[in-house]
Short mmCIF file of C-alpha atoms and ligand atoms in Angstrom, two decimals:
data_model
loop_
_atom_site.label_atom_id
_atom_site.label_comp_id
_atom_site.label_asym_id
_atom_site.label_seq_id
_atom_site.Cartn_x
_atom_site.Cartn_y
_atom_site.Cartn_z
CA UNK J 1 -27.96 5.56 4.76
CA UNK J 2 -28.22 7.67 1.82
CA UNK J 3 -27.71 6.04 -1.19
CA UNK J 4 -27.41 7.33 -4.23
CA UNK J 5 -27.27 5.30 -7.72
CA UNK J 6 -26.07 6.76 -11.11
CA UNK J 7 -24.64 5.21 -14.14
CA UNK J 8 -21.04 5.03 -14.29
CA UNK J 9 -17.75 5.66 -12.78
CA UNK J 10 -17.45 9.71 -13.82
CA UNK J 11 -20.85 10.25 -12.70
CA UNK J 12 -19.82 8.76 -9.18
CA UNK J 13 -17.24 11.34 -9.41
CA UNK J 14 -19.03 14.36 -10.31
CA UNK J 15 -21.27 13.74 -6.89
CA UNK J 16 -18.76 13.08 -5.17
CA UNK J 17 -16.74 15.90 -5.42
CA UNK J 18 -20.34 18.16 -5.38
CA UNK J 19 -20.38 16.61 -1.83
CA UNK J 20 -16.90 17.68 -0.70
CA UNK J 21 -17.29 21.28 -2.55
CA UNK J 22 -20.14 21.87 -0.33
CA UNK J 23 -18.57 20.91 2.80
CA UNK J 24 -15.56 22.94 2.00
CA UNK J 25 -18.05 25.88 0.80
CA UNK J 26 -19.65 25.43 4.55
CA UNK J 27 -16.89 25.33 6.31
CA UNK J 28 -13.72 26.51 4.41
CA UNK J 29 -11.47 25.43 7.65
CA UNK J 30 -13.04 21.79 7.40
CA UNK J 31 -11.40 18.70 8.25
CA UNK J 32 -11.71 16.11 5.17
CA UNK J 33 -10.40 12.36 5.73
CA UNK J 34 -9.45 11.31 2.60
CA UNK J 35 -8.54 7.69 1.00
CA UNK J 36 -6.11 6.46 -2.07
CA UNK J 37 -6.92 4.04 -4.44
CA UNK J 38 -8.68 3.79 -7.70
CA UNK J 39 -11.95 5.02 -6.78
CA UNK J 40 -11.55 8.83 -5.68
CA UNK J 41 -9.27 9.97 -8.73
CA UNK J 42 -12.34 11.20 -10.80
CA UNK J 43 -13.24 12.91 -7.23
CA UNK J 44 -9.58 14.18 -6.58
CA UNK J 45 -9.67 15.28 -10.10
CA UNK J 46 -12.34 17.32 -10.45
CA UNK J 47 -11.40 18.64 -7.04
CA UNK J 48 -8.39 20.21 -8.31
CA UNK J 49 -10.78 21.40 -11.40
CA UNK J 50 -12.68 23.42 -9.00
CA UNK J 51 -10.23 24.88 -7.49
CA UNK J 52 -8.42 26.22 -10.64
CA UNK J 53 -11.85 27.80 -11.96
CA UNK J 54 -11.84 29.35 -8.52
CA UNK J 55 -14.82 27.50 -7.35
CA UNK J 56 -12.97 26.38 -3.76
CA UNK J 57 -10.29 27.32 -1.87
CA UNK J 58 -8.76 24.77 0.51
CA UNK J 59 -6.58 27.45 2.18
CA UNK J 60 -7.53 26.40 5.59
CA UNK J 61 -8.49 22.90 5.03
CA UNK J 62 -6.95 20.43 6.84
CA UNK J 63 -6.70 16.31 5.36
CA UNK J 64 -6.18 13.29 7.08
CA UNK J 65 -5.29 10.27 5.47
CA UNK J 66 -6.92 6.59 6.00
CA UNK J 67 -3.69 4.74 5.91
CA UNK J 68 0.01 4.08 4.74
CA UNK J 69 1.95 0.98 3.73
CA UNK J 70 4.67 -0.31 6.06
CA UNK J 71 7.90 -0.11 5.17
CA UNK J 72 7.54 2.79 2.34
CA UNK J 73 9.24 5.92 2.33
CA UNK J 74 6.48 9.31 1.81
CA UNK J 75 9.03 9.80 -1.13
CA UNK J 76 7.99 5.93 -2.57
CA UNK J 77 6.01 6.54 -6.15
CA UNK J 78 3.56 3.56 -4.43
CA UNK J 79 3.18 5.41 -0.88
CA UNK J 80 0.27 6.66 -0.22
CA UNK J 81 1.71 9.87 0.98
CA UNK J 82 2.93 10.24 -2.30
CA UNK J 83 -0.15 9.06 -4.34
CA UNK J 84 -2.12 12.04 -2.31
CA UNK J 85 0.47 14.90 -2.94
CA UNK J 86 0.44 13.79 -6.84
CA UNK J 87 -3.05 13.27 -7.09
CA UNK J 88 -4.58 16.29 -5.14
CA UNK J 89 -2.38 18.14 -2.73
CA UNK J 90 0.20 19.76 -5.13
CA UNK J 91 -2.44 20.60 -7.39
CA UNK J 92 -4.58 22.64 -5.05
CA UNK J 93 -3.94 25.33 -1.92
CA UNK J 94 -4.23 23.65 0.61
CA UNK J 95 -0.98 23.81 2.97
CA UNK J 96 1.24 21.09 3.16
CA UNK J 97 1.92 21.35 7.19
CA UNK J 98 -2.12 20.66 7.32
CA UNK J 99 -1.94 17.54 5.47
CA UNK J 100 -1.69 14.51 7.47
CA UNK J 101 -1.20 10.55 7.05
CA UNK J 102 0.41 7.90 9.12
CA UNK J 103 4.42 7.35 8.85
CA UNK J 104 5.10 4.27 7.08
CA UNK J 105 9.23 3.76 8.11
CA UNK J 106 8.25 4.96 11.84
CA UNK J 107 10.39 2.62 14.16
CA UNK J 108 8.40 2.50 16.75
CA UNK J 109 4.86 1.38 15.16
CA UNK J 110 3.12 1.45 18.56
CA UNK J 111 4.26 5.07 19.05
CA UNK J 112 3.09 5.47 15.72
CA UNK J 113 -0.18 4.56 15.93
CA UNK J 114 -0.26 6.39 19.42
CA UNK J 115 0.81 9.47 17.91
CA UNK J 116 -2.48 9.43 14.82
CA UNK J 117 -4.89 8.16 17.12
CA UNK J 118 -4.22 11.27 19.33
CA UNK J 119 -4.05 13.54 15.88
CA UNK J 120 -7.53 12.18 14.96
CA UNK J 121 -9.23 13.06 18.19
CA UNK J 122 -7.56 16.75 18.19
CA UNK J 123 -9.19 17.42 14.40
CA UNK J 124 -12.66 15.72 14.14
CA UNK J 125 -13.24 15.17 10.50
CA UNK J 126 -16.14 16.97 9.15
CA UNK J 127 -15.98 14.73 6.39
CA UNK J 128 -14.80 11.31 5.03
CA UNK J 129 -14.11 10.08 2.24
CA UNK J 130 -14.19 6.07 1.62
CA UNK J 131 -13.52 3.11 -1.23
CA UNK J 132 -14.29 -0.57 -0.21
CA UNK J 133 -12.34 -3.48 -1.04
CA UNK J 134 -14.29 -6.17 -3.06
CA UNK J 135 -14.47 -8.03 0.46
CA UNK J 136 -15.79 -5.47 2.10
CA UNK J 137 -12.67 -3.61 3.90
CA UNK J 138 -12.52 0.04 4.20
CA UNK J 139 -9.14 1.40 5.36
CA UNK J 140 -7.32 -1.44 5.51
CA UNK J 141 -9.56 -2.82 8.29
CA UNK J 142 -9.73 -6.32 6.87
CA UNK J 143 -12.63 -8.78 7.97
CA UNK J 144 -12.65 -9.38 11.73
CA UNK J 145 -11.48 -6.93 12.58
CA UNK J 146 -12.95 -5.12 15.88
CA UNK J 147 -15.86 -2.60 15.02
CA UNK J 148 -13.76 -0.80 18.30
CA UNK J 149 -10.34 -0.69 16.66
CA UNK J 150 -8.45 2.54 16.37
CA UNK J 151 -5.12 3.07 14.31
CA UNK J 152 -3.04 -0.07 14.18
CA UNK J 153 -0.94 -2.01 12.29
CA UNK J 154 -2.36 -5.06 9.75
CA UNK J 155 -1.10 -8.13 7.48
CA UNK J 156 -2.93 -7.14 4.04
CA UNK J 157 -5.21 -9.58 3.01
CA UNK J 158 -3.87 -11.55 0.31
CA UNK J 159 -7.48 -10.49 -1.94
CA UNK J 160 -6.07 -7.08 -0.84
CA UNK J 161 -2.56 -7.70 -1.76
CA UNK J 162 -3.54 -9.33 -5.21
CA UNK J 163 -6.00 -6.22 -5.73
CA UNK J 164 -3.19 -4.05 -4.92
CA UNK J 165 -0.39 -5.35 -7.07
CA UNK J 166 -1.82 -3.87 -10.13
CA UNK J 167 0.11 -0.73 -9.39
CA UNK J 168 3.70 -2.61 -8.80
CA UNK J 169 5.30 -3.80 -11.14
CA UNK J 170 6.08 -7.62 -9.31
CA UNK J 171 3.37 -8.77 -6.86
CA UNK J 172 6.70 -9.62 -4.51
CA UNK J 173 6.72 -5.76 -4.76
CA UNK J 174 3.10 -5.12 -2.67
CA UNK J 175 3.86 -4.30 0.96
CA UNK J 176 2.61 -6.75 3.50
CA UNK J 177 1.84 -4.47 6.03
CA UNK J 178 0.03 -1.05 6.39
CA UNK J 179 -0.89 1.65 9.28
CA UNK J 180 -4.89 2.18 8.94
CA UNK J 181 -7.46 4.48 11.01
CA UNK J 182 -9.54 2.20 12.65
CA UNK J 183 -13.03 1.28 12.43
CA UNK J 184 -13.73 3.81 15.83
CA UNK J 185 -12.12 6.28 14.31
CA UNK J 186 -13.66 6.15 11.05
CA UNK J 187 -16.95 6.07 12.66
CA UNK J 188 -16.03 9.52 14.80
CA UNK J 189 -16.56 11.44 12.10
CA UNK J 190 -19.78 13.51 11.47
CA UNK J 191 -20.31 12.56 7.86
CA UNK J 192 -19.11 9.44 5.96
CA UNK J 193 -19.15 9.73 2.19
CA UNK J 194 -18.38 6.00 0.52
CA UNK J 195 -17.77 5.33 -2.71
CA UNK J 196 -18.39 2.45 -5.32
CA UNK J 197 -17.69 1.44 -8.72
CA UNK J 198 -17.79 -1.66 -10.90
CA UNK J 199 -18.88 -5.04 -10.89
CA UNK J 200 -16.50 -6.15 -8.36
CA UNK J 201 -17.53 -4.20 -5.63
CA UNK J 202 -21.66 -5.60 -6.11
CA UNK J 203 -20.61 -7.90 -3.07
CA UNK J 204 -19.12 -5.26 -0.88
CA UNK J 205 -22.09 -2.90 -1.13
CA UNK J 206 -24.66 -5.73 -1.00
CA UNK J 207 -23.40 -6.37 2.49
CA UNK J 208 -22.73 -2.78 3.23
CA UNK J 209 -26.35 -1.76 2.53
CA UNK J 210 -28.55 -4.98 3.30
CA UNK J 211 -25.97 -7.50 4.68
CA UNK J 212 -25.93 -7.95 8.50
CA UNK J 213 -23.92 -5.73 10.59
CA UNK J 214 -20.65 -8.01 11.18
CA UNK J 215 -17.04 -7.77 11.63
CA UNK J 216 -16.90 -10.36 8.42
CA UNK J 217 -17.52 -7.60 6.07
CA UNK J 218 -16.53 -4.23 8.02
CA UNK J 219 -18.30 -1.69 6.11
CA UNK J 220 -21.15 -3.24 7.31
CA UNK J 221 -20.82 -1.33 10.67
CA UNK J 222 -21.61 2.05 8.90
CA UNK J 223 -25.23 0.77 9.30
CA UNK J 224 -24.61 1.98 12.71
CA UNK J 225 -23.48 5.81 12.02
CA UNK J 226 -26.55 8.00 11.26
CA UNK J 227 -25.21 10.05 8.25
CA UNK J 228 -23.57 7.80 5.55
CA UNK J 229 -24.10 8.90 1.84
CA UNK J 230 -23.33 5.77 -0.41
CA UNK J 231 -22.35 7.21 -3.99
CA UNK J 232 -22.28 4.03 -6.78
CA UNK J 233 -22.67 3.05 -9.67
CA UNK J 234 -25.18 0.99 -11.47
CA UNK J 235 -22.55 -2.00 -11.62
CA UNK J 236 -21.38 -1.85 -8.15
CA UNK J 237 -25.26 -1.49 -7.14
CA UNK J 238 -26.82 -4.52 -9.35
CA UNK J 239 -27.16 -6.64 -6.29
CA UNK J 240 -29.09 -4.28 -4.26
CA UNK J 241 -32.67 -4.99 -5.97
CA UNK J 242 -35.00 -2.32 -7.27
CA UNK J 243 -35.86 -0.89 -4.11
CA UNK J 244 -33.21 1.91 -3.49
C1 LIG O 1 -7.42 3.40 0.42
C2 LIG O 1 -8.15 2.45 1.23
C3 LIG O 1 -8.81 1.23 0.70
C4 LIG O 1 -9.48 1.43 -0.66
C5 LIG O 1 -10.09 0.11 -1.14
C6 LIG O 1 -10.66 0.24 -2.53
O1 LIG O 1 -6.89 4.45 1.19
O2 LIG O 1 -8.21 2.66 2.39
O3 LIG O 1 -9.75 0.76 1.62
O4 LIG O 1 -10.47 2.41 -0.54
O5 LIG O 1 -9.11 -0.89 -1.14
O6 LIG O 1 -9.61 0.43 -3.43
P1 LIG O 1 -9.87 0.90 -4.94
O7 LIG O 1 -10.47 2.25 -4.86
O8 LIG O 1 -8.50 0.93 -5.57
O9 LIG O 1 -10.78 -0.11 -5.53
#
């Protein structure tokens, strides 16, 4: 694993997006998997920065997302569908039919899950882009669960839910339930860029960098997948010793 340590949260950002600028620059009909949350919005950000100074185009990009609450319509202010068109996809070109994320009010969640694990093998992402929960999740693939999993459904952990419920306005509010890629699929794809920032994610990388490989902290598994860049900061990185 690369891993790369700089001081703060914007500095994160600015590597970040150099790494997805120069995947898009390589291959301008890339596939990028891409996540919500707090940590990419200095990425997203400077994404759409780049592509208003005409840096990048993402024309003929194509997205897929990591996951989607249950129960929330893509029209929701919370959904995540709805996070990703505010935060980067109305702000840059990339076409709306060749963005992609799993359909939180689908009836039929098997069918569902069926119909994104089937996507994701069609457009192998080139590409993706990761947070980690402060116990160690990435998607929502909580601890335990399978290193072999694909998309499925999950009960949010409640350190998940509690971490979550910052952005509704009741913590009644926080879905339950989400749709996530896998740990499989997240694993299929040829290059894994994770991010990190803050004090409260020293744990999570700890155990994603030096910890045993184990389904109790999940990013752990990315020990396994020969072309990981870790991007963090120095808070997020203060348990990981001198050494890297
Ligand atoms: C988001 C996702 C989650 C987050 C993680 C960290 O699509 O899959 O795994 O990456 O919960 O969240 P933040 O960035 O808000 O700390």
């Amino acid at each position: 694993m690369e891993i790369v340590v700089v001081e703060n949260y914007d500095e994160m950002s600015d590597v970040a997006c150099s790494v997805v600028e120069e995947t898009v620059k390589r291959n301008p009909a890339c596939v990028l998997g891409l996540a919500t949350g707090s940590t990419p919005l200095g990425l997203y950000e400077r994404m759409v920065r780049g592509y208003r100074e005409g840096k990048v185009s993402y024309k003929n990009v194509k997205a897929v997302n990591l996951d989607e609450y249950i129960g929330l319509p893509s029209s929701h202010p919370q959904s995540y569908a709805f996070f990703m068109r505010e935060h980067l996809f109305s702000q840059i070109d990339i076409l709306p039919e060749n963005t992609h994320i799993e359909n939180g009010m689908a009836t039929d969640e098997k069918a569902e899950c069926a119909r994104y694990n089937a996507l994701l093998d069609s457009m192998p992402r080139d590409l993706q882009v990761l947070g980690i929960g402060s116990n160690g999740h990435i998607a929502f693939n909580e601890p335990f669960t399978p290193f072999g999993s694909e998309t499925h459904t999950v009960a949010l952990a409640e350190s998940t839910v509690k971490d979550n419920s910052r952005l509704f306005e009741r913590i009644e509010d926080v879905p339950r339930r989400a749709f996530t890629m896998g740990l499989k699929n997240i694993m299929d794809a040829r290059r894994i860029l994770i991010l990190a920032s803050g004090a409260n994610k020293a744990n999570a990388v700890y155990g994603l960098v030096k910890g045993e490989v184990t389904t109790a902290l999940p990013a752990s598994i990315l020990q396994k997948h020969g072309n990981v860049v870790l991007v963090c900061d120095r808070a997020a990185a203060q348990k990981l010793g001198d050494g890297v």
